PDB file of C-alpha atoms in Angstrom:
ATOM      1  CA  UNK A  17     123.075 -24.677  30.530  1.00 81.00           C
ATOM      2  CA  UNK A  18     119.979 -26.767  31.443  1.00 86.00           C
ATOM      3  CA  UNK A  19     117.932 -25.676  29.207  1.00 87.00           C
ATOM      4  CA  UNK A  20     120.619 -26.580  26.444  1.00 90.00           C
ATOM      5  CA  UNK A  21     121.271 -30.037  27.827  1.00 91.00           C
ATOM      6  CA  UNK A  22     117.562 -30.906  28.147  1.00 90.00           C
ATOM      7  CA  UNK A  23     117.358 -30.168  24.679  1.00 92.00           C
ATOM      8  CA  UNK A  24     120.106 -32.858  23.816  1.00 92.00           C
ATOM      9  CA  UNK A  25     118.894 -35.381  25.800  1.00 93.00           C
ATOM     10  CA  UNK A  26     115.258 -35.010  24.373  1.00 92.00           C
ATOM     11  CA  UNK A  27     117.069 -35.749  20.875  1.00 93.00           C
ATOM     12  CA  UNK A  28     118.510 -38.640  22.139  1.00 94.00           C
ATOM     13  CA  UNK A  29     115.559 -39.977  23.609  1.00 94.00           C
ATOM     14  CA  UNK A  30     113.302 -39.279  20.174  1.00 94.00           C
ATOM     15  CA  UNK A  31     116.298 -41.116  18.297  1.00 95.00           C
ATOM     16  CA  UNK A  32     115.544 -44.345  20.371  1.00 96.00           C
ATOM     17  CA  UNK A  33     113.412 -47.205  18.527  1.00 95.00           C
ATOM     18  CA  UNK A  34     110.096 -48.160  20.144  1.00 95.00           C
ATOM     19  CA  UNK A  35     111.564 -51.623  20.194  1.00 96.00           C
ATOM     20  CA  UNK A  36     114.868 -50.613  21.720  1.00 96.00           C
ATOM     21  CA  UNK A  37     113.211 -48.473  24.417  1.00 96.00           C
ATOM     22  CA  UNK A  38     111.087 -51.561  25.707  1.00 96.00           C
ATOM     23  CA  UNK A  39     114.079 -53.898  25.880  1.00 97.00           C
ATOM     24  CA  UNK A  40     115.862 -51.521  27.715  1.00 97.00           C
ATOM     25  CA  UNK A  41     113.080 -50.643  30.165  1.00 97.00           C
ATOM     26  CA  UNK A  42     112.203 -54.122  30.857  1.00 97.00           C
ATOM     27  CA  UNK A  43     116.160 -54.975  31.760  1.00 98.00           C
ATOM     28  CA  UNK A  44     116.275 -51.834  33.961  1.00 98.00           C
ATOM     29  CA  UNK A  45     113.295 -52.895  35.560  1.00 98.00           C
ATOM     30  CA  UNK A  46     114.867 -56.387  36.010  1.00 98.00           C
ATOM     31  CA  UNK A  47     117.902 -54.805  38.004  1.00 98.00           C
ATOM     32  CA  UNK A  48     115.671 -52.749  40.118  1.00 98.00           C
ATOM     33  CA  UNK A  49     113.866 -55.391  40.988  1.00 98.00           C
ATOM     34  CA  UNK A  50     116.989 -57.324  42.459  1.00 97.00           C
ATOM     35  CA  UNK A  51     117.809 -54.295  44.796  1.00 98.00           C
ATOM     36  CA  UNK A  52     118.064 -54.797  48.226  1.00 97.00           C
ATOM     37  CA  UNK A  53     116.089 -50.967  48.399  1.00 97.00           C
ATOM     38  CA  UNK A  54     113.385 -52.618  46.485  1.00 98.00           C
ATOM     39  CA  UNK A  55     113.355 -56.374  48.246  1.00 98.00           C
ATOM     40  CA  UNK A  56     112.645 -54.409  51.507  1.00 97.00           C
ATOM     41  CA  UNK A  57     110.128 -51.931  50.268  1.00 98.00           C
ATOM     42  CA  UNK A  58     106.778 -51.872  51.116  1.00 98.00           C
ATOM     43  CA  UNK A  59     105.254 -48.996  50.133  1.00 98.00           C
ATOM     44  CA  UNK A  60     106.936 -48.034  46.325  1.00 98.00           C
ATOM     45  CA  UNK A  61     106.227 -44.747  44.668  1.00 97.00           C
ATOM     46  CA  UNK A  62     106.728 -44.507  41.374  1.00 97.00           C
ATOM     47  CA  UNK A  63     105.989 -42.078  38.534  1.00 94.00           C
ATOM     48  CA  UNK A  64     103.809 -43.142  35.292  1.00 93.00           C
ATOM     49  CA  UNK A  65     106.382 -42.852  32.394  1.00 91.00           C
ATOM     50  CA  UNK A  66     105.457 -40.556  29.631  1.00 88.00           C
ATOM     51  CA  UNK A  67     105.734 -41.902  25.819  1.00 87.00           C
ATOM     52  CA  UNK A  68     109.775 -40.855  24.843  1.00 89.00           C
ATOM     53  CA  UNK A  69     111.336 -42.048  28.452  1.00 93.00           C
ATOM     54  CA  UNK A  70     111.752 -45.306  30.178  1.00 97.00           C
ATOM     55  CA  UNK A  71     108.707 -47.303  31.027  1.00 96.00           C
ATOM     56  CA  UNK A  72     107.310 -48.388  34.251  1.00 96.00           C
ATOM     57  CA  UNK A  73     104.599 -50.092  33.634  1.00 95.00           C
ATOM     58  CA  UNK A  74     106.393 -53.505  33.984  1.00 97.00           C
ATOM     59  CA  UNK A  75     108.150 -52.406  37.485  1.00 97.00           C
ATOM     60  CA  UNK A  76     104.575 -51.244  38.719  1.00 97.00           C
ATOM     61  CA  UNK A  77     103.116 -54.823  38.070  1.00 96.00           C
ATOM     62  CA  UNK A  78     105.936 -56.495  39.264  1.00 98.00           C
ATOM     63  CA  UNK A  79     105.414 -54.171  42.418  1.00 98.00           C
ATOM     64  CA  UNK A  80     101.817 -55.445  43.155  1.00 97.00           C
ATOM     65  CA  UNK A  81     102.808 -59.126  42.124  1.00 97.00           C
ATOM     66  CA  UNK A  82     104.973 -58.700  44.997  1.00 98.00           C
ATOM     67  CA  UNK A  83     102.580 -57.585  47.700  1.00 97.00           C
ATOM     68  CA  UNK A  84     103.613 -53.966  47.600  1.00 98.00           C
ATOM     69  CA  UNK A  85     101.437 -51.093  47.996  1.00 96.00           C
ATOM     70  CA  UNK A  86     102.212 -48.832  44.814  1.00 96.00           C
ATOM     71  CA  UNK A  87     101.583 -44.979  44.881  1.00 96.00           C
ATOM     72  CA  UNK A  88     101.486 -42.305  41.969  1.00 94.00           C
ATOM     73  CA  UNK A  89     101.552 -38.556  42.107  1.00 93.00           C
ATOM     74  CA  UNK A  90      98.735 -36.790  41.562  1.00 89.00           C
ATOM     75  CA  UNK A  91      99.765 -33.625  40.752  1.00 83.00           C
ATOM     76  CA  UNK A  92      98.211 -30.350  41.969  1.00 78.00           C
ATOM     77  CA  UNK A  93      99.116 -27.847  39.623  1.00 71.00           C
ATOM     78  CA  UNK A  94      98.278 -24.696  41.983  1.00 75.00           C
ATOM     79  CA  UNK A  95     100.180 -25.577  44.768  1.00 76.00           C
ATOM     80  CA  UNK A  96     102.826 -26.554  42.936  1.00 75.00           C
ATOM     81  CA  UNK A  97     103.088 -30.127  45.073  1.00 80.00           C
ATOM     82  CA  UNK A  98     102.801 -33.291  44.626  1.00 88.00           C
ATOM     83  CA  UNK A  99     100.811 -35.747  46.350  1.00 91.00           C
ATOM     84  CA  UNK A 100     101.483 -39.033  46.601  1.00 94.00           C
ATOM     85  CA  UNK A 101      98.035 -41.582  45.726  1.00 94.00           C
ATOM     86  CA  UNK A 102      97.708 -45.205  46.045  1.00 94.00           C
ATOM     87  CA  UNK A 103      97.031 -47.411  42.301  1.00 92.00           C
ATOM     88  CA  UNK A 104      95.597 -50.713  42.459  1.00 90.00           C
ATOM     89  CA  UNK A 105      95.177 -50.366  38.785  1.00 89.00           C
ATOM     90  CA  UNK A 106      97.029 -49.551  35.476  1.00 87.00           C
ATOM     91  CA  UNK A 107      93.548 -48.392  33.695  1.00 84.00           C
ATOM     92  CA  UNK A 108      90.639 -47.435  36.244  1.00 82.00           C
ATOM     93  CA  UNK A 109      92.565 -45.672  38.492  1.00 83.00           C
ATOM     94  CA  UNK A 110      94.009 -43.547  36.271  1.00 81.00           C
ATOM     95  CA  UNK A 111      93.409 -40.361  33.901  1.00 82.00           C
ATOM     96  CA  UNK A 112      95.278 -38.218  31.128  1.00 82.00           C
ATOM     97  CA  UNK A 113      95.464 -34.582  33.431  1.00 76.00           C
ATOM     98  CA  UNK A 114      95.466 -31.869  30.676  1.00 68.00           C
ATOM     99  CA  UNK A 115      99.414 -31.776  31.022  1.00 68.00           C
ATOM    100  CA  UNK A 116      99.184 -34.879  29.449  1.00 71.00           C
ATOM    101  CA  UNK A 117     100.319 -36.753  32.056  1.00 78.00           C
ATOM    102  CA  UNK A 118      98.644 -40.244  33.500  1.00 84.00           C
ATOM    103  CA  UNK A 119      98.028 -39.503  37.266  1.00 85.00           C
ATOM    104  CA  UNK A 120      95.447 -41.639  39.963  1.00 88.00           C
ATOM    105  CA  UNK A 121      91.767 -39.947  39.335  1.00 85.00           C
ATOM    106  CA  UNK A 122      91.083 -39.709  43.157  1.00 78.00           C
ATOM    107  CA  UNK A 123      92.004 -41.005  46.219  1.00 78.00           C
ATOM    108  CA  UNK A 124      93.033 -40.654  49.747  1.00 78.00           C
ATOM    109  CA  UNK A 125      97.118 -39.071  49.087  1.00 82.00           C
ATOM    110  CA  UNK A 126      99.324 -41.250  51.715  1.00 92.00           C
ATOM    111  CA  UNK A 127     101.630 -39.905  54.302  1.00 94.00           C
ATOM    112  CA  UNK A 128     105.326 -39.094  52.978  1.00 95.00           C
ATOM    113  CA  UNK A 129     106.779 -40.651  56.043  1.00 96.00           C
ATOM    114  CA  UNK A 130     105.467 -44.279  54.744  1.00 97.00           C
ATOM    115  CA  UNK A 131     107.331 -44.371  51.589  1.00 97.00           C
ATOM    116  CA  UNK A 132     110.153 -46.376  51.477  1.00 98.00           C
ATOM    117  CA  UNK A 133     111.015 -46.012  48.202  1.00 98.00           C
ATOM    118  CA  UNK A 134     110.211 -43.208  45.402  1.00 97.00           C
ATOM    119  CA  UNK A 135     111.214 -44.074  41.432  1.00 98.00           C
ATOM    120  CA  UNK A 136     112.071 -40.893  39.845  1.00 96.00           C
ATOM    121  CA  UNK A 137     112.300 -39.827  36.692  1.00 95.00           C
ATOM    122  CA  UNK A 138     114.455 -37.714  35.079  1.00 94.00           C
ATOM    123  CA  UNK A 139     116.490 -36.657  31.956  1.00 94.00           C
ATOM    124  CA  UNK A 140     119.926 -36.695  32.897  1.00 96.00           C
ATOM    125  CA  UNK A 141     121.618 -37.847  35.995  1.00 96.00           C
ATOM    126  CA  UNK A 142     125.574 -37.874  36.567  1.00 96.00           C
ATOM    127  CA  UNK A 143     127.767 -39.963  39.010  1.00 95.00           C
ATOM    128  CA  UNK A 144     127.137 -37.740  42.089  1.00 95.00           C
ATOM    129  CA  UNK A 145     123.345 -38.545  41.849  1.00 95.00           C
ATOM    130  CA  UNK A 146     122.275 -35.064  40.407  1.00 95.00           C
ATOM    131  CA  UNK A 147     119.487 -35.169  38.581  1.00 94.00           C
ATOM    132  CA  UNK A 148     118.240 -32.956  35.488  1.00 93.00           C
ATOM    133  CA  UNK A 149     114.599 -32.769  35.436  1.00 87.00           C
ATOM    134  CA  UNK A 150     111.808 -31.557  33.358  1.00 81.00           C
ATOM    135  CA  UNK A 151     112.366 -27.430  35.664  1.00 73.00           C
ATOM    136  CA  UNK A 152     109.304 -26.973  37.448  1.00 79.00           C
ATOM    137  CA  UNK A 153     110.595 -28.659  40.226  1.00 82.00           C
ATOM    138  CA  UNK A 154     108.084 -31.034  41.532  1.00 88.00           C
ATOM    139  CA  UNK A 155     110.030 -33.901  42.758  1.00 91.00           C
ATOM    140  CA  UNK A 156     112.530 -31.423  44.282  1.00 90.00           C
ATOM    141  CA  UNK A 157     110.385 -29.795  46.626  1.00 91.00           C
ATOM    142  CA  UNK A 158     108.170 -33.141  47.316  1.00 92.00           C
ATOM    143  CA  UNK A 159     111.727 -35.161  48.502  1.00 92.00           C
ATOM    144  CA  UNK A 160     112.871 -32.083  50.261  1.00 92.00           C
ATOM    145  CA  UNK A 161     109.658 -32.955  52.665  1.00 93.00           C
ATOM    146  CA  UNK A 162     111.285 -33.217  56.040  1.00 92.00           C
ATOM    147  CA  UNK A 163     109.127 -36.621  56.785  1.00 94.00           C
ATOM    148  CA  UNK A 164     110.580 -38.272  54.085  1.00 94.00           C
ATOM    149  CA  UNK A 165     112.569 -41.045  54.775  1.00 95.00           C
ATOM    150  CA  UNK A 166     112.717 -43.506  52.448  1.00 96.00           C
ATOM    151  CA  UNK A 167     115.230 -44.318  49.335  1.00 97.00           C
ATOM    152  CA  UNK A 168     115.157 -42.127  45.694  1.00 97.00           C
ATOM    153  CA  UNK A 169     115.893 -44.482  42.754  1.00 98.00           C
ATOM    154  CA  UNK A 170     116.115 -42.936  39.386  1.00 97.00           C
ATOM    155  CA  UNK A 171     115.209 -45.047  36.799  1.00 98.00           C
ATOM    156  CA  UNK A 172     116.521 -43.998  33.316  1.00 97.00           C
ATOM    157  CA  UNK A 173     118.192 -45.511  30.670  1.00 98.00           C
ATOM    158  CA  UNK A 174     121.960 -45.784  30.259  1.00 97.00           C
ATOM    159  CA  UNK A 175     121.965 -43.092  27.659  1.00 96.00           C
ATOM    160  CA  UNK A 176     120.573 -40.728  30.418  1.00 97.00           C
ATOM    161  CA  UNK A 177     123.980 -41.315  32.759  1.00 97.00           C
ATOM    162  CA  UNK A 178     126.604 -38.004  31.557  1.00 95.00           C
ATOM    163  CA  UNK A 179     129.453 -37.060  33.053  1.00 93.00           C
ATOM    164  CA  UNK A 180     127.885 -33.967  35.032  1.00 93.00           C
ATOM    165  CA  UNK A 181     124.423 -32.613  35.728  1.00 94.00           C
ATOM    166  CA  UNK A 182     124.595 -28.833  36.633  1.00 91.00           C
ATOM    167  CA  UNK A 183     122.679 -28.790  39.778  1.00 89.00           C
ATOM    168  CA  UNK A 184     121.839 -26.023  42.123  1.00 86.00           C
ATOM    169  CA  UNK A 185     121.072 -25.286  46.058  1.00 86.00           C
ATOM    170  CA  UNK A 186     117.288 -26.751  45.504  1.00 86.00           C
ATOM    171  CA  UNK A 187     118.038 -29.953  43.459  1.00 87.00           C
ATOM    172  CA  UNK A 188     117.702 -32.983  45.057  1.00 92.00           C
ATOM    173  CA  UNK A 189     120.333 -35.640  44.479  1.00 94.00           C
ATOM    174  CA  UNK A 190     119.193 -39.312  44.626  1.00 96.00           C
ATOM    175  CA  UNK A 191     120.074 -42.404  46.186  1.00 96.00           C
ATOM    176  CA  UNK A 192     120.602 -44.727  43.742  1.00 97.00           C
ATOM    177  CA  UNK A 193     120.103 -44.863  39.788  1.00 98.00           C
ATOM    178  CA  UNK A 194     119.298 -47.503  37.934  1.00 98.00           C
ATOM    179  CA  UNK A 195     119.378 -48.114  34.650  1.00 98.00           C
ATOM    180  CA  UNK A 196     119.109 -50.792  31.500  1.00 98.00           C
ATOM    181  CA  UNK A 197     122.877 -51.452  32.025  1.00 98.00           C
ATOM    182  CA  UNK A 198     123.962 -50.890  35.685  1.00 97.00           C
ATOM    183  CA  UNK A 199     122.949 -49.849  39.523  1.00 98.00           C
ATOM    184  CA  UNK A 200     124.874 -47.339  40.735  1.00 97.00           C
ATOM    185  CA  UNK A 201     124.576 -45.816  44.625  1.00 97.00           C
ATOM    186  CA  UNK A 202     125.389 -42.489  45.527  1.00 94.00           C
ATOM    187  CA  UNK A 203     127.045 -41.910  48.910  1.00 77.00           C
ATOM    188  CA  UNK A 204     126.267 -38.626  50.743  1.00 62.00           C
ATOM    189  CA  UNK A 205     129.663 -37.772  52.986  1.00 46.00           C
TER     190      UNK A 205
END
């Protein structure tokens, strides 16, 4: 069933404009940037979008215009983790890994229990926070870290938002998502 509603969501992303995918991250970003989880945040985690899903370059900016310290994963690819690396730049610090995503080229990774608040990405969320995501599991295992602390925000656009995300015993619900047309927060009872 995920594999199946990847797929979908994939075609809906590839349908999107160029044009229609900027507006739409740059209002998103405009709502996250309002939060009262990002107003507080000092240390912001947040992944490097990839070309067919919402982009962050804007929210990273905005995140260093504001005085905030802004990390990136790094991805190591044998241990199958995560670490999390501060940017100070959109273009020296970073490099294409041969995954093809952009990750920080070095750098000291910063402790998990400092991170206030972690943007994920994602292909599909639903209104209990679930969250569909590419299957290898990355940002599962890295917010199951027992010294994290701090807030998950999804960041997707409004198309992303269905009315259930099959999710199993590892998945890690989030926080809060935010997209181009809403905020919505997720209450664990």
């Amino acid at each position: 069933m995920k594999k199946e509603l990847r797929k979908r969501v994939r075609r809906t992303l590839e349908a999107m404009n160029p044009d229609e995918m900027a507006t739409k991250s740059s209002n998103a970003t405009e709502l996250l940037v309002q939060t009262a989880e990002y107003m507080r945040s000092e240390v912001v985690m947040v992944f490097l979008s990839l070309p067919r899903e919402i982009d962050t370059t804007a929210l990273v900016l905005r995140a260093w215009q504001d005085h905030k310290r802004v990390l990136a994963p790094r991805v190591s690819w044998e241990q199958r983790r995560m670490m999390p690396t501060e940017i100070r730049s959109l273009t020296s610090d970073l490099v294409e890994s041969s995954m093809g995503l952009r990750e920080p080229v070095l750098g000291t990774p910063i402790p998990i229990s400092i991170i206030d608040l972690v943007v994920v990405p994602g292909l599909a969320f639903d209104g209990k926070g679930n969250r569909l995501g590419r299957g290898r599991g990355f940002y599962d295992r890295f917010l199951a870290h027992p010294e994290f602390k701090g807030v998950t925000c999804a960041f997707a656009f409004e198309e992303q938002f269905l009315a259930e995300v099959p999710a199993g015993p590892l998945d890690r619900p989030v926080a809060m998502l935010v997209t181009d047309k809403k905020i919505r927060r997720f209450h664990r009872g």
